[in-house]
mmCIF file of C-alpha atoms in Angstrom:
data_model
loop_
_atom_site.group_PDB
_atom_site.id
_atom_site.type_symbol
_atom_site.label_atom_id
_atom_site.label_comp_id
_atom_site.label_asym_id
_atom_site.label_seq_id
_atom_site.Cartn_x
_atom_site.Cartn_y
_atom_site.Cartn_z
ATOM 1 C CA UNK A 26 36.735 -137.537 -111.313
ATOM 2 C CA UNK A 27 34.105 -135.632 -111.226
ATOM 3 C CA UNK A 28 32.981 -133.192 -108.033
ATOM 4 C CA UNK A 29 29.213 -133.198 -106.777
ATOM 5 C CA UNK A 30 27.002 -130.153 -106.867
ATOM 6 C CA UNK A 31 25.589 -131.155 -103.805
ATOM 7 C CA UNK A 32 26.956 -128.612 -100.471
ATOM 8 C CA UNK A 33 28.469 -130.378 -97.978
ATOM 9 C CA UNK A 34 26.232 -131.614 -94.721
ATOM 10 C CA UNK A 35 26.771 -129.248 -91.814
ATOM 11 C CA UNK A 36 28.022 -131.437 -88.779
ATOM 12 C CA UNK A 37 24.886 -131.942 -87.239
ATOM 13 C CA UNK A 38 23.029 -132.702 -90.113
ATOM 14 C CA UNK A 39 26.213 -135.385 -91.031
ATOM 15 C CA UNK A 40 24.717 -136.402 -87.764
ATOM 16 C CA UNK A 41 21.104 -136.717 -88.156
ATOM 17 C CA UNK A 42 21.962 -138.822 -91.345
ATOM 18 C CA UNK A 43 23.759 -141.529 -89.432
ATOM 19 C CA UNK A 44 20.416 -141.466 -86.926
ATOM 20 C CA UNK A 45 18.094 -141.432 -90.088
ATOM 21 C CA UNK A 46 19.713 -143.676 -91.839
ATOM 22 C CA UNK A 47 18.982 -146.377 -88.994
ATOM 23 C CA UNK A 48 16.332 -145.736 -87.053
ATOM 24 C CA UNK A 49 14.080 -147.871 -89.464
ATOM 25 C CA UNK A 50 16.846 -150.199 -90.543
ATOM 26 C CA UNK A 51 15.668 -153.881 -88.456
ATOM 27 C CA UNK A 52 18.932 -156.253 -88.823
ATOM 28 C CA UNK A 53 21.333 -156.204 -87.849
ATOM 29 C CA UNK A 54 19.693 -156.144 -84.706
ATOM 30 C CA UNK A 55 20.292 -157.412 -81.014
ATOM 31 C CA UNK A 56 17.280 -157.769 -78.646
ATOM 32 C CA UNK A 57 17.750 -158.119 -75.176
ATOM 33 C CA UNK A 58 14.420 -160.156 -74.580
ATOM 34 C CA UNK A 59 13.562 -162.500 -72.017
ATOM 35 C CA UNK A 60 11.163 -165.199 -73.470
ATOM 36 C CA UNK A 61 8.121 -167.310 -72.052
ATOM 37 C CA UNK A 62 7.039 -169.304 -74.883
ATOM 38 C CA UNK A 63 7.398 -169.874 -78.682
ATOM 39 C CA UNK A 64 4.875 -166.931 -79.111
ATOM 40 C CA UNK A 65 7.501 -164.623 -77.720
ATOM 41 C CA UNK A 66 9.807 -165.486 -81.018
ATOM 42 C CA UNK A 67 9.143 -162.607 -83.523
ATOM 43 C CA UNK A 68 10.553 -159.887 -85.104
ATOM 44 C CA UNK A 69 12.067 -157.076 -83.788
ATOM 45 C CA UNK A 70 9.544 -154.546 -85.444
ATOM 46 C CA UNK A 71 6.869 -156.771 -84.449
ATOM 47 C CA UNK A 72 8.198 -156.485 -80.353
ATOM 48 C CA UNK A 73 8.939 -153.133 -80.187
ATOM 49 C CA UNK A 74 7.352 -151.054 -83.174
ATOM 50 C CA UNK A 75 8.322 -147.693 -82.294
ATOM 51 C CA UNK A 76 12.216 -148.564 -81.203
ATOM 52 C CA UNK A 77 13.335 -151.333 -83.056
ATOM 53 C CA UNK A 78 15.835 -150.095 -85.676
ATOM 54 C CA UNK A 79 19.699 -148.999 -85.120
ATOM 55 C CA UNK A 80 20.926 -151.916 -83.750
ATOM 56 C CA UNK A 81 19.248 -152.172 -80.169
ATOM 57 C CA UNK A 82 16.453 -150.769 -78.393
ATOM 58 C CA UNK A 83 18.760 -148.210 -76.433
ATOM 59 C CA UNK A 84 20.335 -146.898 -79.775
ATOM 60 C CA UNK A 85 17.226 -146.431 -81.805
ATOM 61 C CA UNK A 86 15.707 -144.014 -78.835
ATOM 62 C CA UNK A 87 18.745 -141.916 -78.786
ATOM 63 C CA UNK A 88 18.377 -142.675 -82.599
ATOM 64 C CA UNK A 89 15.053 -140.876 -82.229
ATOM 65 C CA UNK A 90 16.175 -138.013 -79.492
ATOM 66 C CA UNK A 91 19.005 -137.174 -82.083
ATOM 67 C CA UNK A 92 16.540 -136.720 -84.683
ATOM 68 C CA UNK A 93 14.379 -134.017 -82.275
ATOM 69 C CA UNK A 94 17.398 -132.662 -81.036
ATOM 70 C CA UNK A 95 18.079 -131.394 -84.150
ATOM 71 C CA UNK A 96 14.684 -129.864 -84.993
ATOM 72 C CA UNK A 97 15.462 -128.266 -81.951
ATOM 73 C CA UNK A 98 18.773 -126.867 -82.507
ATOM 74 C CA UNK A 99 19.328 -126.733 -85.824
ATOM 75 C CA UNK A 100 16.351 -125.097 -87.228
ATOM 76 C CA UNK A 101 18.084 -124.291 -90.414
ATOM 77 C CA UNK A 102 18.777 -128.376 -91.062
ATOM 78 C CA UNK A 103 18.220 -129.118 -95.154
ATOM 79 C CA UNK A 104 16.915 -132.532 -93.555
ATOM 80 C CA UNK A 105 13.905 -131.505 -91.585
ATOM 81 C CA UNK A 106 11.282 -133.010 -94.020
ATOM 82 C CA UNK A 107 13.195 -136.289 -93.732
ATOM 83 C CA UNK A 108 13.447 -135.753 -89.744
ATOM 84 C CA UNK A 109 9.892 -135.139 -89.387
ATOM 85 C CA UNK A 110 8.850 -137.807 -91.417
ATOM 86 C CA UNK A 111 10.915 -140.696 -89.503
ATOM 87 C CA UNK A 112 9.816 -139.290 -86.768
ATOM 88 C CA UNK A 113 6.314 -139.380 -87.552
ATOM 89 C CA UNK A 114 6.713 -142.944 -88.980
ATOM 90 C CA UNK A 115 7.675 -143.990 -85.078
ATOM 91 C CA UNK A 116 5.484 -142.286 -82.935
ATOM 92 C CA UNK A 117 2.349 -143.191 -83.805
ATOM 93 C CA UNK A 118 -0.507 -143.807 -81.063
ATOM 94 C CA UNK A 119 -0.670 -147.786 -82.372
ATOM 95 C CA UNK A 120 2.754 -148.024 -82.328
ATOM 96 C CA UNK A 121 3.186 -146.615 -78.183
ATOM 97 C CA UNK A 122 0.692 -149.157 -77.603
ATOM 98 C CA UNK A 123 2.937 -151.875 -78.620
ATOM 99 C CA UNK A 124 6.267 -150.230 -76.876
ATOM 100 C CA UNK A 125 3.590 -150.322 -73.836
ATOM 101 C CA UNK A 126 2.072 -153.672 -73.946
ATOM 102 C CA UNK A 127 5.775 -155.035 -74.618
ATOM 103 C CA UNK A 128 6.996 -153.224 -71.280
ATOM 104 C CA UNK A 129 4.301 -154.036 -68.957
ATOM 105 C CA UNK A 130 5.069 -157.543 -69.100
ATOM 106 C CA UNK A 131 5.843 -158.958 -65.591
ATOM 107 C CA UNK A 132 9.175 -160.549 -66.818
ATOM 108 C CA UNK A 133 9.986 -156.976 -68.507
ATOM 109 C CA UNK A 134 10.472 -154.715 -65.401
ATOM 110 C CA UNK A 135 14.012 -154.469 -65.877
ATOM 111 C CA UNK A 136 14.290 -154.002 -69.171
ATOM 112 C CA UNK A 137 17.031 -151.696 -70.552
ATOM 113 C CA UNK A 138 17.427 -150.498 -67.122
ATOM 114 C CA UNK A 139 19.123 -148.210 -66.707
ATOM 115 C CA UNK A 140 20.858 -147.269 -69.802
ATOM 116 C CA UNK A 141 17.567 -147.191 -72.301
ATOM 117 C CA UNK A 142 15.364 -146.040 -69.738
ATOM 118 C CA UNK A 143 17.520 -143.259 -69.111
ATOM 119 C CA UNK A 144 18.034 -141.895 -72.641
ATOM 120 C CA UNK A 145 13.974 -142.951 -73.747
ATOM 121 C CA UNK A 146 13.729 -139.921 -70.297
ATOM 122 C CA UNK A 147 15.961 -137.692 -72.557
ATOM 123 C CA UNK A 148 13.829 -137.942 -75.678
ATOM 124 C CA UNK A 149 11.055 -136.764 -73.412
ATOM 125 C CA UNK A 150 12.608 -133.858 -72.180
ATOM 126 C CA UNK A 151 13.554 -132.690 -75.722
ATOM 127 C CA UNK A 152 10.357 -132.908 -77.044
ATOM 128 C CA UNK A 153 9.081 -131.098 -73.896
ATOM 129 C CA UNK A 154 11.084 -128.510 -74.387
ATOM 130 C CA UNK A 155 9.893 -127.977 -77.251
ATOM 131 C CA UNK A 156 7.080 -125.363 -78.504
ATOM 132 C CA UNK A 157 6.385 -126.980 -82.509
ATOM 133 C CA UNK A 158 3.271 -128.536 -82.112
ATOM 134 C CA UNK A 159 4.588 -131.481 -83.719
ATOM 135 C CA UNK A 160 6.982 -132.199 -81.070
ATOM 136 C CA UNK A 161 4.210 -131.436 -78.820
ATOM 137 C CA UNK A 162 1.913 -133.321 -79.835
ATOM 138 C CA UNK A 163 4.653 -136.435 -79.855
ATOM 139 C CA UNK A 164 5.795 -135.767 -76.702
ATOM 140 C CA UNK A 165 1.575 -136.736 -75.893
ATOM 141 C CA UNK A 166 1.717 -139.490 -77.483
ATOM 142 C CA UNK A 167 4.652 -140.626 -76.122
ATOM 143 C CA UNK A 168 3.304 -140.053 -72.307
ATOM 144 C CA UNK A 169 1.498 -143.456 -71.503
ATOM 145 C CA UNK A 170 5.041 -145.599 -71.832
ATOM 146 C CA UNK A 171 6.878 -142.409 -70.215
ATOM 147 C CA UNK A 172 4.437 -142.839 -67.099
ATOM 148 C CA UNK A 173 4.791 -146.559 -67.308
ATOM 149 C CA UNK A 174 8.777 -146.116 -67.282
ATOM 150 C CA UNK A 175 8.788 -143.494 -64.347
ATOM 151 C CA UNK A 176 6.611 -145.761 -62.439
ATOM 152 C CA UNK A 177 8.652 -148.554 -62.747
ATOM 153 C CA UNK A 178 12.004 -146.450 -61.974
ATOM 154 C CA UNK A 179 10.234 -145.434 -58.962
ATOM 155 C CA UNK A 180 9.612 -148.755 -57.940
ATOM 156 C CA UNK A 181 13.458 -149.763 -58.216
ATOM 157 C CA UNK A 182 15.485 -146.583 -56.600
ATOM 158 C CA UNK A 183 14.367 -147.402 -53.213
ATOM 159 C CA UNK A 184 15.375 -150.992 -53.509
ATOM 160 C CA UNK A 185 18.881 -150.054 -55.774
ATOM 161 C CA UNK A 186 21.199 -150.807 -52.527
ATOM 162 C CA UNK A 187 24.363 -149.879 -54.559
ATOM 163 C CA UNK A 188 25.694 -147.481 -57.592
ATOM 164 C CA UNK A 189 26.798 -149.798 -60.594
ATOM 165 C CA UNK A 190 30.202 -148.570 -61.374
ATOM 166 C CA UNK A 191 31.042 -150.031 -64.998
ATOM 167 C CA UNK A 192 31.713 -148.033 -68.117
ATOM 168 C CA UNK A 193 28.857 -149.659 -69.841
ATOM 169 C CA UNK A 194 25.517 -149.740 -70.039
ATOM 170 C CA UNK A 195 24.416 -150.389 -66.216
ATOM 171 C CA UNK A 196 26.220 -147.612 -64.991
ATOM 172 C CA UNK A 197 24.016 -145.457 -62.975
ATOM 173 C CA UNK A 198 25.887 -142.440 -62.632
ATOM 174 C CA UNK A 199 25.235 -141.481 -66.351
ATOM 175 C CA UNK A 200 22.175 -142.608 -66.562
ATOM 176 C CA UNK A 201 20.850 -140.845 -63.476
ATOM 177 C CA UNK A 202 22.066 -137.808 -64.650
ATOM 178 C CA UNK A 203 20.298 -137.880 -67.571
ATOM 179 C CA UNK A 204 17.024 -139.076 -65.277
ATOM 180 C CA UNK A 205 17.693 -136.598 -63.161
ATOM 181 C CA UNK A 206 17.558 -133.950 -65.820
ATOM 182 C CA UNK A 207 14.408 -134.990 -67.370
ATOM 183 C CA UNK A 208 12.928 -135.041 -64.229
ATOM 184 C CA UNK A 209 13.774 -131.102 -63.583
ATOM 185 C CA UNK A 210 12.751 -130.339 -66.900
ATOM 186 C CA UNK A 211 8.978 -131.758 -66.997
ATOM 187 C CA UNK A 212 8.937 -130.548 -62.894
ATOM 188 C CA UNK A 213 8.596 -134.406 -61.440
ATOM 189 C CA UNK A 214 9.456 -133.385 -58.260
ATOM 190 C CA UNK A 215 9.467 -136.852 -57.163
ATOM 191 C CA UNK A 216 11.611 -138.446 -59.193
ATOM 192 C CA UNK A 217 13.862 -135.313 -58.429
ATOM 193 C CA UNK A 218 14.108 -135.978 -54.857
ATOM 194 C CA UNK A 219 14.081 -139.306 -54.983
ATOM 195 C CA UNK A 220 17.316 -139.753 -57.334
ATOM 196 C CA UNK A 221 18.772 -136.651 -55.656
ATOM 197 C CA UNK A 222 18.843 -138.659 -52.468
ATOM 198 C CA UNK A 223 19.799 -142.090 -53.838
ATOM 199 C CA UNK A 224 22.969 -139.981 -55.459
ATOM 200 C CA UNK A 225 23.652 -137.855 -51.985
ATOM 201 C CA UNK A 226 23.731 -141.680 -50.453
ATOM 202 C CA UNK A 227 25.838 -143.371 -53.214
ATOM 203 C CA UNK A 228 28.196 -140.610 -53.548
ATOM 204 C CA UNK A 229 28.883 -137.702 -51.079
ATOM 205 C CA UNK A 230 32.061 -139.548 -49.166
ATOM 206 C CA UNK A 231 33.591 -141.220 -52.703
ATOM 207 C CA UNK A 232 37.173 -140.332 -52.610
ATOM 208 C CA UNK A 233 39.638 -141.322 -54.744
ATOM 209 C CA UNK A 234 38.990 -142.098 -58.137
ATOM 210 C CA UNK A 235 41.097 -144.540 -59.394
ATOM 211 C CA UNK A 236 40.816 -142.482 -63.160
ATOM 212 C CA UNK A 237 44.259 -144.135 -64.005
ATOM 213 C CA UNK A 238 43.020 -147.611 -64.137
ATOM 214 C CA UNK A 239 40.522 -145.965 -66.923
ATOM 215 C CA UNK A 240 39.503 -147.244 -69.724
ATOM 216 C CA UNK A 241 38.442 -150.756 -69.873
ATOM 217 C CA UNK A 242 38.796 -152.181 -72.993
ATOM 218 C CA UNK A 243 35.364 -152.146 -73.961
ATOM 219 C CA UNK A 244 34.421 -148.893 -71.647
ATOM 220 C CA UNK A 245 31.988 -145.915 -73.576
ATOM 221 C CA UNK A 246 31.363 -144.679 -70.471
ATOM 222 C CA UNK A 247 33.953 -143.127 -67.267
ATOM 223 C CA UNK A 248 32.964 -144.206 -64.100
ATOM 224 C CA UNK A 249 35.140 -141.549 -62.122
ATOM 225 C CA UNK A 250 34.448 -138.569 -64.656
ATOM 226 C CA UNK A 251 30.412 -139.609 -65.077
ATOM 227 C CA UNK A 252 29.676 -139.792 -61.227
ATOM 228 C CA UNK A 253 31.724 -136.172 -61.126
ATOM 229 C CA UNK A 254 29.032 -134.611 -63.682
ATOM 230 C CA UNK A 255 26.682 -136.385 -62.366
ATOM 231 C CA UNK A 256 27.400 -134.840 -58.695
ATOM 232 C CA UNK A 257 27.777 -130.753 -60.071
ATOM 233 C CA UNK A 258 24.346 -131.440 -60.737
ATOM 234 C CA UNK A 259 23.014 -131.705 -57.079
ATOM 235 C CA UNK A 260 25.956 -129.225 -55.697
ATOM 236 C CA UNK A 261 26.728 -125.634 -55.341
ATOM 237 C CA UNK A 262 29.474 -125.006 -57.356
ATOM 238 C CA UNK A 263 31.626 -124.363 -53.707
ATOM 239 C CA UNK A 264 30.027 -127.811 -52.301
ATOM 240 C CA UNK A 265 31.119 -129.382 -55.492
ATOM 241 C CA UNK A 266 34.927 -128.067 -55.687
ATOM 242 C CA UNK A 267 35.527 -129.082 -52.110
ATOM 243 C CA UNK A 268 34.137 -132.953 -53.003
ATOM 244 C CA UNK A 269 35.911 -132.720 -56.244
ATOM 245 C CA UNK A 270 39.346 -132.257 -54.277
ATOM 246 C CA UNK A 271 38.918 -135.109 -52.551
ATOM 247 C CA UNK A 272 37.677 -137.601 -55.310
ATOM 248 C CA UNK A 273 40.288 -136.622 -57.779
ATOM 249 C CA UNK A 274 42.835 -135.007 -56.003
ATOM 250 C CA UNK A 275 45.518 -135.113 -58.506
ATOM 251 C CA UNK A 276 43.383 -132.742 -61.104
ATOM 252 C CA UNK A 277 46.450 -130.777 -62.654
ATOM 253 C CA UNK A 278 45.839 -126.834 -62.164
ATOM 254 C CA UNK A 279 48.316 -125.583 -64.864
ATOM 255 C CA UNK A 280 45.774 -125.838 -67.491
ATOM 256 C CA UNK A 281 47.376 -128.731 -69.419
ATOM 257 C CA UNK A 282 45.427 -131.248 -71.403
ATOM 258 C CA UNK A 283 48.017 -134.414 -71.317
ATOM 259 C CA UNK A 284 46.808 -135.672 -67.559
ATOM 260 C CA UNK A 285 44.322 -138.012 -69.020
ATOM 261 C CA UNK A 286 44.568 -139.524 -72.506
ATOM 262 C CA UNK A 287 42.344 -140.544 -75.038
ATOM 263 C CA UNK A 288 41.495 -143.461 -75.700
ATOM 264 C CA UNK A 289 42.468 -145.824 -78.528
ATOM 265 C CA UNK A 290 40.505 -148.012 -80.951
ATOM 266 C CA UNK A 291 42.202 -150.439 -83.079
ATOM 267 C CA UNK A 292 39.440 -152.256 -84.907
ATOM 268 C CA UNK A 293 36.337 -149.974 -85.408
ATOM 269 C CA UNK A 294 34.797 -152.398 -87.257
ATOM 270 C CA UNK A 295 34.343 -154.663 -83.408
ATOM 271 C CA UNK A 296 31.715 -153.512 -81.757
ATOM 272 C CA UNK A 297 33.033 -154.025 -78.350
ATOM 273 C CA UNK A 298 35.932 -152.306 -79.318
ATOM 274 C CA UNK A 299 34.573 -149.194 -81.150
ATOM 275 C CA UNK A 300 33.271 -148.176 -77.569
ATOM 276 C CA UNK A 301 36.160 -146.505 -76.814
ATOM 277 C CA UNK A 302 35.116 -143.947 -79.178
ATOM 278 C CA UNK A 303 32.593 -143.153 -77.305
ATOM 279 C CA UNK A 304 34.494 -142.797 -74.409
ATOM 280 C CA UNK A 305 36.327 -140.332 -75.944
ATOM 281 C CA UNK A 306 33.138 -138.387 -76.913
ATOM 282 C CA UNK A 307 31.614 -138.793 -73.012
ATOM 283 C CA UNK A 308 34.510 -137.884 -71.096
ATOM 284 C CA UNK A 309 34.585 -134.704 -73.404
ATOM 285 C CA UNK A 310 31.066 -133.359 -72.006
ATOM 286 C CA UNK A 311 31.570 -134.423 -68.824
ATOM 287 C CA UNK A 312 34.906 -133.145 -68.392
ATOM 288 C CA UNK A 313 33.084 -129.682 -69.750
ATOM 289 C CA UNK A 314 30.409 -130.578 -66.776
ATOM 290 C CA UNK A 315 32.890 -130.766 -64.268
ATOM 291 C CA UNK A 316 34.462 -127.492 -65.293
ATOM 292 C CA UNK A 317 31.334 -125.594 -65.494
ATOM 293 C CA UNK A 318 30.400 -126.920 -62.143
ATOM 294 C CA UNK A 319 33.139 -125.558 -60.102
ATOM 295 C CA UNK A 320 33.868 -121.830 -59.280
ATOM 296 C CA UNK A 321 34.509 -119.629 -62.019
ATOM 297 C CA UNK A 322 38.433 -118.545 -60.512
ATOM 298 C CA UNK A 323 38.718 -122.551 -60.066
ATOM 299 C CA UNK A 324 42.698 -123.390 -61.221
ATOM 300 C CA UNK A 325 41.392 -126.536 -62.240
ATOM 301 C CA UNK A 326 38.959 -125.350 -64.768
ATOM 302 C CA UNK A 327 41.705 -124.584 -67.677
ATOM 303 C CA UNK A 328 42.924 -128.673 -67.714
ATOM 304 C CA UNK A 329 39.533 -130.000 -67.421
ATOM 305 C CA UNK A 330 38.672 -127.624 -70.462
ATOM 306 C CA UNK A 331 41.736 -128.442 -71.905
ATOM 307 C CA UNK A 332 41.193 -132.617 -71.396
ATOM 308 C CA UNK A 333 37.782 -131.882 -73.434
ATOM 309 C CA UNK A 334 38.968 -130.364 -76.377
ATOM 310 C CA UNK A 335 41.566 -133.520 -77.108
ATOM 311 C CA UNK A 336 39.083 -135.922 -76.411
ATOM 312 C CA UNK A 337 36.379 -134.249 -78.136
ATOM 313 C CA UNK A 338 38.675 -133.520 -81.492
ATOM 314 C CA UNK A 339 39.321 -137.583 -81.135
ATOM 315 C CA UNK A 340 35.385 -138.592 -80.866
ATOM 316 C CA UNK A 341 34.114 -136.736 -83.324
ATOM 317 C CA UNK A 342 36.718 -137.706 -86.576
ATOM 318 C CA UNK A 343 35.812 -141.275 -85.309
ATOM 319 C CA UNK A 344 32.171 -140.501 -86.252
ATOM 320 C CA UNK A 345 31.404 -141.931 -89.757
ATOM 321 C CA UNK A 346 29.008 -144.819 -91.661
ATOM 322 C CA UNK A 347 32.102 -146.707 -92.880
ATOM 323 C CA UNK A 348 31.344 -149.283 -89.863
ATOM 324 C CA UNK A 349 27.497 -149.988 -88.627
ATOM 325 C CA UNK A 350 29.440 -150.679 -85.342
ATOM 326 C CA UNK A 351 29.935 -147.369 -84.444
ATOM 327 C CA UNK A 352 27.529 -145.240 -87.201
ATOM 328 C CA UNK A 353 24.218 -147.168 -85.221
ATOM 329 C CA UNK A 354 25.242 -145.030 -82.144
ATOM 330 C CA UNK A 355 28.195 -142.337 -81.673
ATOM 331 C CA UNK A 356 26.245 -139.402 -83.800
ATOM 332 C CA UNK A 357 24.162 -139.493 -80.901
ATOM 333 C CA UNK A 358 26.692 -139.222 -78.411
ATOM 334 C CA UNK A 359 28.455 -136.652 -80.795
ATOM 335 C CA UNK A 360 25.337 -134.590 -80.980
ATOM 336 C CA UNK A 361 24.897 -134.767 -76.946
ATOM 337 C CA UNK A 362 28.468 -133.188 -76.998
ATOM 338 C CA UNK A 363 28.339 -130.665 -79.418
ATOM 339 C CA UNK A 364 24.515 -129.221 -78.668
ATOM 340 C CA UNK A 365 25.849 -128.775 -75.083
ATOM 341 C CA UNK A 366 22.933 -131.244 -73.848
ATOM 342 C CA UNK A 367 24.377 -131.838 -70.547
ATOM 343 C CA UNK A 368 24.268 -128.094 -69.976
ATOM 344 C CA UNK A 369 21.592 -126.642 -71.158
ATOM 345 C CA UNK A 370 18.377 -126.175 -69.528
ATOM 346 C CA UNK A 371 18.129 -129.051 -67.035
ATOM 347 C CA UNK A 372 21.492 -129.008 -64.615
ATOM 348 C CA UNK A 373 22.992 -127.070 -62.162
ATOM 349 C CA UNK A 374 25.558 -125.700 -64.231
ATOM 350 C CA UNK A 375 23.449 -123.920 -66.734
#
């Protein structure tokens, strides 16, 4: 048996590979798409042209933020030609125009609300950040569906009556705390206020947590522990420890990890199933939210630190292309974890 000559892939350019390896690939592929007429039967690529690999819609725009993430943060990555040039095959001018006329639709408002939405928000914000005049000059071209999408969010906060607690994609916790960062990082002060008071309404008096009835079966998101980071984000870290006593009072304070466990995936190849890995992967930033959110002398800092590590060390050995199930999607949630997203630059708990 003979051993390559090629070096191993660092882990975020193992990574970026899953994300490249997709973002262009068209089937499998499942559209959420409302149709009018037989004209409304075509293609994926032909739909959306910019966001129509990996799987889903949702996926292939985290697809692409995982790809500029690591221009960002990994400027020493041996697969920055290759990044670039996905990239650059996706966000063209022509193709915008498409994503655009495709989300304008009447019938369309809600589309991939909130979950895509939220992460297509993210992608902005990482290319804002940016100072490459590539990314720059993306982040342009991107603008015309980004001030479609903010419009439209706009338009449905004030009439959102109720927080969607699941531990899939409608949640709104996660996905407003992504929004919410964006909107602090490219200074929309509007969208700021406006989710910061939608989340001060859905959320100040929650007490309670039912955490142990967590996970659902099918759950890649926490519903207790993703409203918790979401809430660090709009408190003082004093204002956040007292509300954090009384929505999960039972947070152990002797530093140990074995409170909450892991959760367990028995079929990877089931795509329903494989969420759980995720889980695994987004309870391990936002237990590291919560933790960086409270006081620094906070007992309850060591087991919410200590929580992250286990479920972190499970999420990312579940990261790999044997399965399409789980390769279209958990690099990105894998790279969200390990660059630190969640707390760098945009929240509170910088």
């Amino acid at each position: 048996m003979s051993e390559s000559n090629e070096p191993a892939l660092s882990l975020s350019d193992r990574f970026a590979r899953l994300a490249l390896d997709c973002v262009h690939r068209e089937y499998p592929n499942k559209i959420s798409h409302v149709m009018q007429s037989d004209d409304d039967a075509r293609a994926p690529r032909e739909l959306t042209p910019a966001f129509y690999g990996c799987f889903d819609w949702h996926s292939s725009v985290h697809g692409h933020w995982l790809l500029v993430r690591t221009l960002n943060t990994a400027p020493d990555s041996t697969l920055e030609d290759e990044i670039r040039a996905k990239l650059a095959q996706s966000f063209t001018p022509e193709n915008i125009e498409g994503e655009l006329a495709y989300y304008q639709r009447e019938d369309r408002a809600s589309f991939e609300r909130p979950y895509g939405i939220a992460w297509f928000l993210q992608l902005i914000a990482e290319l804002e950040e940016s100072d490459d005049p590539q990314l720059s000059e993306w982040r342009q071209t991107l603008r015309p569906l980004e001030d479609q999408i903010v419009a439209n969010t706009m338009d449905w906060l004030p009439k959102l009556s109720y927080p969607i607690r699941l531990g899939t994609h409608n949640q709104t916790a996660f996905a407003f705390g992504l929004m919410l960062d964006y909107a602090r990082t490219v200074g929309d002060e509007a969208l700021e206020e406006t989710l910061t008071d939608k989340i001060r309404g859905f959320h100040l008096e929650d007490v309670n947590c039912p955490i142990g009835y967590e996970p659902s079966g099918e759950d890649f998101l926490s519903p207790c522990l993703m409203e918790a980071d979401l809430m660090r984000r709009i408190l003082e870290p004093q204002e956040f420890a007292a509300w954090l006593s009384a929505f999960l009072p039972d947070l152990p304070e002797d530093g140990r990890a074995d409170w909450l466990a892991p959760g367990i995936v028995l079929d990877p190849s089931d795509g329903k199933l494989v969420h759980l890995d995720g889980v695994n992967l987004s309870r391990a930033w936002a237990l590291e939210g919560m933790a960086a959110g409270l006081p620094e002398g906070d007992p309850r800092r060591a087991g919410l630190l200590a929580a992250a590590e286990v479920h972190k060390e499970a999420g990312i050995a579940a990261v790999s292309d044997e399965h399409y199930s789980g390769s279209h999607w958990l690099a990105s949630f894998a790279t969200y974890l390990e660059s630190r997203r969640g707390l760098t630059g945009t929240g509170k708990a910088d």
